[in-house]
GROMACS .gro file of C-alpha atoms in nm:
model
  322
    1MET     CA    1  16.568   1.071   9.795
    2ARG     CA    2  16.796   1.060   9.497
    3GLU     CA    3  17.069   1.317   9.458
    4THR     CA    4  17.217   1.410   9.123
    5VAL     CA    5  17.591   1.429   9.072
    6THR     CA    6  17.726   1.718   8.868
    7PRO     CA    7  18.014   1.605   8.642
    8SER     CA    8  18.345   1.768   8.729
    9VAL     CA    9  18.419   1.815   8.359
   10LEU     CA   10  18.165   1.949   8.116
   11PRO     CA   11  18.064   1.679   7.869
   12THR     CA   12  18.198   1.704   7.517
   13PRO     CA   13  17.920   1.765   7.267
   14ALA     CA   14  17.846   1.470   7.044
   15ALA     CA   15  18.053   1.486   6.727
   16GLY     CA   16  17.770   1.361   6.511
   17PRO     CA   17  17.429   1.263   6.647
   18ARG     CA   18  17.277   0.957   6.488
   19LYS     CA   19  17.078   1.043   6.181
   20ARG     CA   20  16.741   0.939   6.315
   21VAL     CA   21  16.781   1.172   6.616
   22GLN     CA   22  16.897   1.453   6.389
   23ASP     CA   23  16.595   1.392   6.167
   24ALA     CA   24  16.375   1.397   6.476
   25ALA     CA   25  16.489   1.748   6.566
   26PRO     CA   26  16.246   2.022   6.455
   27GLU     CA   27  16.352   2.289   6.210
   28ARG     CA   28  16.359   2.646   6.334
   29ALA     CA   29  16.194   2.954   6.192
   30VAL     CA   30  16.237   3.309   6.312
   31GLY     CA   31  16.059   3.352   6.645
   32GLN     CA   32  15.915   3.001   6.650
   33GLN     CA   33  16.011   2.635   6.670
   34VAL     CA   34  15.872   2.469   6.357
   35PRO     CA   35  15.822   2.095   6.403
   36HIS     CA   36  15.992   1.869   6.152
   37PRO     CA   37  15.742   1.601   6.040
   38ALA     CA   38  15.981   1.325   6.147
   39GLY     CA   39  16.005   1.480   6.492
   40LEU     CA   40  15.630   1.474   6.537
   41ALA     CA   41  15.621   1.119   6.409
   42VAL     CA   42  15.868   1.013   6.677
   43LEU     CA   43  15.662   1.178   6.949
   44GLN     CA   44  15.339   1.030   6.819
   45ARG     CA   45  15.491   0.682   6.799
   46THR     CA   46  15.652   0.685   7.142
   47ALA     CA   47  15.423   0.904   7.352
   48GLY     CA   48  15.096   0.933   7.163
   49ASN     CA   49  14.891   1.211   7.007
   50ALA     CA   50  14.866   1.399   7.335
   51ALA     CA   51  15.244   1.441   7.335
   52VAL     CA   52  15.230   1.600   6.990
   53THR     CA   53  14.962   1.838   7.108
   54ARG     CA   54  15.167   1.937   7.413
   55TRP     CA   55  15.476   1.988   7.195
   56LEU     CA   56  15.286   2.233   6.978
   57GLN     CA   57  15.136   2.407   7.281
   58ARG     CA   58  15.482   2.461   7.429
   59GLN     CA   59  15.590   2.651   7.119
   60GLU     CA   60  15.315   2.905   7.187
   61ASN     CA   61  15.350   2.916   7.566
   62PRO     CA   62  15.551   3.221   7.677
   63GLU     CA   63  15.557   3.089   8.033
   64ALA     CA   64  15.744   2.771   7.940
   65ARG     CA   65  16.094   2.746   8.086
   66GLU     CA   66  16.313   2.863   7.801
   67ASP     CA   67  16.600   2.616   7.830
   68ALA     CA   68  16.369   2.322   7.894
   69GLN     CA   69  16.158   2.415   7.593
   70ARG     CA   70  16.463   2.448   7.369
   71HIS     CA   71  16.606   2.114   7.478
   72ALA     CA   72  16.272   1.937   7.435
   73ALA     CA   73  16.236   2.083   7.086
   74ASP     CA   74  16.586   1.972   6.982
   75PRO     CA   75  16.725   1.712   7.227
   76THR     CA   76  17.068   1.704   7.061
   77VAL     CA   77  17.154   2.061   7.169
   78HIS     CA   78  17.151   1.967   7.538
   79GLY     CA   79  17.508   1.967   7.670
   80GLU     CA   80  17.478   1.619   7.820
   81TRP     CA   81  17.345   1.444   7.510
   82GLY     CA   82  17.688   1.304   7.422
   83THR     CA   83  17.750   1.190   7.779
   84PHE     CA   84  17.410   1.023   7.801
   85ARG     CA   85  17.459   0.844   7.470
   86ALA     CA   86  17.803   0.715   7.570
   87MET     CA   87  17.690   0.593   7.912
   88MET     CA   88  17.383   0.423   7.767
   89ALA     CA   89  17.602   0.243   7.514
   90ARG     CA   90  17.837   0.124   7.788
   91ALA     CA   91  17.536   0.000   7.987
   92GLY     CA   92  17.421  -0.205   7.688
   93PHE     CA   93  17.116  -0.007   7.581
   94PRO     CA   94  17.003  -0.033   7.217
   95ASP     CA   95  17.047   0.288   7.019
   96ASP     CA   96  16.674   0.325   6.960
   97VAL     CA   97  16.601   0.305   7.333
   98THR     CA   98  16.870   0.566   7.399
   99ASP     CA   99  16.729   0.809   7.143
  100ILE     CA  100  16.369   0.779   7.258
  101ALA     CA  101  16.455   0.783   7.630
  102TRP     CA  102  16.646   1.110   7.584
  103GLN     CA  103  16.352   1.273   7.408
  104LEU     CA  104  16.113   1.158   7.680
  105ILE     CA  105  16.340   1.284   7.959
  106LEU     CA  106  16.374   1.630   7.808
  107GLY     CA  107  16.007   1.642   7.712
  108GLY     CA  108  15.921   1.558   8.072
  109ILE     CA  109  16.145   1.833   8.206
  110ALA     CA  110  15.980   2.086   7.974
  111GLU     CA  111  15.634   1.974   8.088
  112GLN     CA  112  15.712   1.955   8.458
  113GLY     CA  113  15.713   2.325   8.537
  114GLN     CA  114  15.345   2.366   8.457
  115LEU     CA  115  15.256   2.049   8.649
  116ASN     CA  116  15.444   2.182   8.953
  117ASP     CA  117  15.255   2.511   8.936
  118ASP     CA  118  14.923   2.331   8.899
  119ALA     CA  119  15.001   2.102   9.194
  120MET     CA  120  15.058   2.398   9.424
  121ALA     CA  121  14.750   2.583   9.299
  122LYS     CA  122  14.508   2.289   9.315
  123PHE     CA  123  14.615   2.090   9.620
  124SER     CA  124  14.713   2.170   9.979
  125GLU     CA  125  14.794   1.814  10.084
  126ARG     CA  126  15.158   1.723  10.024
  127GLN     CA  127  15.096   1.374   9.888
  128LYS     CA  128  14.833   1.498   9.643
  129GLN     CA  129  15.079   1.760   9.522
  130ARG     CA  130  15.344   1.490   9.481
  131ASP     CA  131  15.102   1.263   9.294
  132HIS     CA  132  15.005   1.543   9.057
  133ARG     CA  133  15.367   1.630   8.985
  134ALA     CA  134  15.436   1.263   8.915
  135SER     CA  135  15.149   1.245   8.663
  136ASN     CA  136  15.388   1.375   8.395
  137SER     CA  137  15.299   1.153   8.098
  138TRP     CA  138  15.646   1.188   7.946
  139TYR     CA  139  15.799   1.032   8.258
  140GLN     CA  140  15.527   0.767   8.258
  141GLU     CA  141  15.617   0.676   7.901
  142LEU     CA  142  15.983   0.672   7.999
  143VAL     CA  143  15.913   0.408   8.263
  144LYS     CA  144  15.729   0.193   8.008
  145LEU     CA  145  16.030   0.219   7.779
  146VAL     CA  146  16.306   0.145   8.031
  147GLY     CA  147  16.116  -0.063   8.286
  148ASP     CA  148  16.309  -0.379   8.206
  149TYR     CA  149  16.633  -0.186   8.263
  150LEU     CA  150  16.544  -0.122   8.626
  151ALA     CA  151  16.627  -0.483   8.705
  152ILE     CA  152  16.878  -0.551   8.980
  153ASP     CA  153  17.197  -0.757   8.961
  154THR     CA  154  17.184  -0.871   9.325
  155PRO     CA  155  16.935  -1.098   9.505
  156THR     CA  156  16.779  -0.806   9.693
  157LEU     CA  157  16.696  -0.443   9.618
  158ALA     CA  158  16.759  -0.158   9.861
  159LEU     CA  159  16.578   0.161   9.962
  160TRP     CA  160  16.728   0.430  10.179
  161SER     CA  161  16.687   0.767  10.346
  162GLY     CA  162  16.941   1.005  10.493
  163GLY     CA  163  17.190   1.105  10.226
  164ARG     CA  164  17.368   0.950   9.930
  165ALA     CA  165  17.626   0.783  10.153
  166VAL     CA  166  17.348   0.550  10.271
  167SER     CA  167  17.291   0.436   9.914
  168ASP     CA  168  17.661   0.358   9.873
  169TYR     CA  169  17.653   0.174  10.207
  170ALA     CA  170  17.358  -0.042  10.095
  171ARG     CA  171  17.534  -0.122   9.769
  172ALA     CA  172  17.851  -0.222   9.952
  173LYS     CA  173  17.647  -0.465  10.160
  174GLY     CA  174  17.531  -0.647   9.848
  175HIS     CA  175  17.195  -0.483   9.777
  176THR     CA  176  17.091  -0.277   9.475
  177PRO     CA  177  16.935   0.071   9.510
  178LEU     CA  178  16.762   0.241   9.218
  179GLU     CA  179  17.067   0.447   9.125
  180ALA     CA  180  17.270   0.126   9.083
  181SER     CA  181  17.023  -0.027   8.834
  182PRO     CA  182  17.125  -0.006   8.466
  183PHE     CA  183  16.907   0.293   8.377
  184GLY     CA  184  16.911   0.457   8.720
  185GLY     CA  185  17.290   0.444   8.716
  186VAL     CA  186  17.301   0.643   8.393
  187VAL     CA  187  17.053   0.915   8.490
  188ASP     CA  188  17.206   0.947   8.836
  189LYS     CA  189  17.530   1.076   8.684
  190LEU     CA  190  17.361   1.354   8.485
  191THR     CA  191  17.259   1.706   8.584
  192LEU     CA  192  16.984   1.738   8.318
  193THR     CA  193  16.857   2.070   8.459
  194SER     CA  194  16.963   2.310   8.731
  195ASP     CA  195  16.606   2.310   8.866
  196TRP     CA  196  16.582   1.994   9.075
  197MET     CA  197  16.203   2.035   9.102
  198LEU     CA  198  16.179   1.955   8.732
  199LYS     CA  199  16.360   1.621   8.763
  200THR     CA  200  16.261   1.499   9.112
  201PRO     CA  201  15.920   1.377   8.985
  202MET     CA  202  16.103   1.165   8.726
  203TRP     CA  203  16.292   0.993   9.008
  204ASN     CA  204  15.963   0.940   9.193
  205VAL     CA  205  15.810   0.773   8.888
  206LEU     CA  206  16.119   0.557   8.835
  207SER     CA  207  16.123   0.468   9.204
  208LYS     CA  208  15.764   0.345   9.200
  209ALA     CA  209  15.840   0.125   8.901
  210PHE     CA  210  16.159   0.003   9.068
  211VAL     CA  211  15.992  -0.118   9.389
  212SER     CA  212  15.710  -0.276   9.187
  213ARG     CA  213  15.970  -0.518   9.053
  214ALA     CA  214  16.058  -0.654   9.398
  215ARG     CA  215  16.051  -1.034   9.402
  216GLY     CA  216  16.216  -1.105   9.739
  217PRO     CA  217  16.335  -0.930  10.056
  218VAL     CA  218  16.379  -0.553  10.037
  219HIS     CA  219  16.637  -0.396  10.267
  220ILE     CA  220  16.557  -0.044  10.388
  221PHE     CA  221  16.841   0.162  10.535
  222LEU     CA  222  16.722   0.447  10.755
  223ARG     CA  223  16.964   0.714  10.871
  224ALA     CA  224  16.695   0.975  10.910
  225TYR     CA  225  16.321   0.926  10.947
  226ASN     CA  226  16.073   1.158  10.778
  227PRO     CA  227  15.712   1.035  10.739
  228ASP     CA  228  15.669   1.275  10.446
  229SER     CA  229  15.971   1.142  10.255
  230VAL     CA  230  15.936   0.958   9.924
  231LEU     CA  231  16.060   0.646  10.100
  232ILE     CA  232  15.787   0.641  10.366
  233ALA     CA  233  15.503   0.812  10.178
  234GLN     CA  234  15.544   0.644   9.839
  235GLU     CA  235  15.791   0.358   9.817
  236VAL     CA  236  15.689   0.161  10.126
  237PRO     CA  237  15.314   0.181  10.049
  238GLN     CA  238  15.387   0.059   9.697
  239LEU     CA  239  15.588  -0.228   9.842
  240ARG     CA  240  15.299  -0.326  10.067
  241VAL     CA  241  15.081  -0.361   9.757
  242VAL     CA  242  15.347  -0.590   9.608
  243MET     CA  243  15.368  -0.785   9.936
  244ALA     CA  244  14.995  -0.855   9.928
  245LEU     CA  245  15.042  -1.032   9.596
  246ASN     CA  246  15.378  -1.193   9.663
  247PRO     CA  247  15.455  -1.326  10.014
  248ALA     CA  248  15.824  -1.360   9.919
  249VAL     CA  249  15.856  -0.979   9.936
  250GLN     CA  250  15.946  -0.879  10.291
  251LEU     CA  251  16.072  -0.553  10.439
  252ILE     CA  252  16.392  -0.565  10.641
  253TRP     CA  253  16.475  -0.240  10.822
  254HIS     CA  254  16.823  -0.119  10.921
  255PRO     CA  255  16.879   0.183  11.152
  256VAL     CA  256  17.199   0.350  11.033
  257TYR     CA  257  17.420   0.591  11.227
  258ALA     CA  258  17.733   0.775  11.113
  259ALA     CA  259  18.007   0.744  11.375
  260ALA     CA  260  18.249   1.024  11.460
  261ASP     CA  261  18.487   0.907  11.187
  262GLY     CA  262  18.205   0.913  10.930
  263LYS     CA  263  18.178   0.536  10.904
  264LEU     CA  264  17.820   0.410  10.877
  265MET     CA  265  17.717   0.147  11.131
  266GLU     CA  266  17.386  -0.006  11.239
  267VAL     CA  267  17.220   0.025  11.579
  268THR     CA  268  17.145  -0.289  11.777
  269LYS     CA  269  16.858  -0.328  12.025
  270ASN     CA  270  17.117  -0.274  12.302
  271LEU     CA  271  17.203   0.064  12.149
  272GLU     CA  272  17.544  -0.048  12.029
  273LEU     CA  273  17.692   0.002  11.684
  274ALA     CA  274  17.745  -0.308  11.473
  275SER     CA  275  17.805  -0.404  11.111
  276ASP     CA  276  17.451  -0.539  11.081
  277ALA     CA  277  17.129  -0.491  11.278
  278ALA     CA  278  16.804  -0.582  11.105
  279TYR     CA  279  16.445  -0.538  11.222
  280PRO     CA  280  16.118  -0.672  11.080
  281SER     CA  281  15.921  -0.351  11.137
  282ARG     CA  282  15.961   0.019  11.069
  283ASP     CA  283  15.846   0.117  11.417
  284LYS     CA  284  16.112  -0.088  11.592
  285CYS     CA  285  16.378   0.042  11.356
  286VAL     CA  286  16.279   0.405  11.417
  287GLN     CA  287  16.255   0.351  11.792
  288VAL     CA  288  16.607   0.210  11.812
  289LEU     CA  289  16.745   0.486  11.589
  290TYR     CA  290  16.575   0.760  11.792
  291ASP     CA  291  16.685   0.608  12.122
  292TYR     CA  292  17.044   0.607  12.003
  293LEU     CA  293  17.024   0.966  11.879
  294ARG     CA  294  16.862   1.083  12.205
  295LEU     CA  295  17.079   0.891  12.451
  296ILE     CA  296  17.412   0.815  12.285
  297HIS     CA  297  17.469   1.069  12.008
  298ASP     CA  298  17.764   1.301  12.069
  299PRO     CA  299  17.675   1.663  11.979
  300ALA     CA  300  18.030   1.706  11.857
  301ASN     CA  301  17.972   1.440  11.590
  302ALA     CA  302  17.895   1.651  11.283
  303HIS     CA  303  17.836   1.343  11.065
  304SER     CA  304  17.507   1.268  11.245
  305GLN     CA  305  17.404   1.619  11.338
  306LEU     CA  306  17.136   1.650  11.069
  307ALA     CA  307  16.978   1.323  11.177
  308TYR     CA  308  16.981   1.438  11.538
  309GLU     CA  309  16.828   1.776  11.455
  310GLY     CA  310  16.560   1.615  11.240
  311MET     CA  311  16.468   1.377  11.518
  312SER     CA  312  16.460   1.657  11.775
  313ALA     CA  313  16.234   1.873  11.560
  314ARG     CA  314  15.996   1.583  11.496
  315LEU     CA  315  15.969   1.492  11.863
  316ALA     CA  316  15.914   1.856  11.959
  317ALA     CA  317  15.642   1.895  11.695
  318ASN     CA  318  15.464   1.597  11.850
  319GLY     CA  319  15.496   1.735  12.203
  320ILE     CA  320  15.739   1.464  12.315
  321PRO     CA  321  16.006   1.589  12.559
  322GLN     CA  322  16.363   1.471  12.508
   0.00000   0.00000   0.00000
């Protein structure tokens, strides 16, 4: 659901990492990463004894992803450390939170490869695979650390599906998506790793924590519908748990269509495009969106072609003629 943005200019390495982070970096010996005692102390304090054990295991694991292992062992050598530190400072994060969050992010990336392999080997059901990948304890500890920094600065939070432009659209309408929260806004601007499968579970963990903080209406902007998406399979079910405990949390659905000029609009029940069209249920929202794509969509409109093709494939798979 979340898409990372690669900086157009490579970040400048930090001129001088803070001493406590430098002390936390392990010393190297020939052919092996030798843990500095202070580094293990940081891991033990922030992520527990199991994290220390996994750190040591990674040093002896030839199958570990080399770059991820190196960055987890010494977080300050990652090319985006300076960028992360600067953005966190501008967002108002304490230095200690910045240092620990960075170690947990890179530790999670180093751990994720094995979890991904295990998920595919142990489970055939997609959601069980997703749940296993999201069991990364480094990412779980990250959420505990930054949970309060997932707060929103608008009355309502937003969820979306169908491309990053939908997130920007929701934000422009006065709602806050995860990537516009203080911590989400920082991580969203980083690459972290070229393997998106190593960082997607982090976003899934952050997303679950984000929706758990809903205290009022949640606006969901749907440009494309996929029942297996993180939005439908994870975020909405989590919201329904929150709704059972807090009646003030309600789901408000918006079917979104990109017009020929690329401008995002919403589909009314009369299959017209308007600046706002809200529905109280997912089914009605999807019905209106699909009806518009089936009956009104112009095949020459490249901006909505992916949504149209996705809808067509889904209907065909369910034996529904168009």
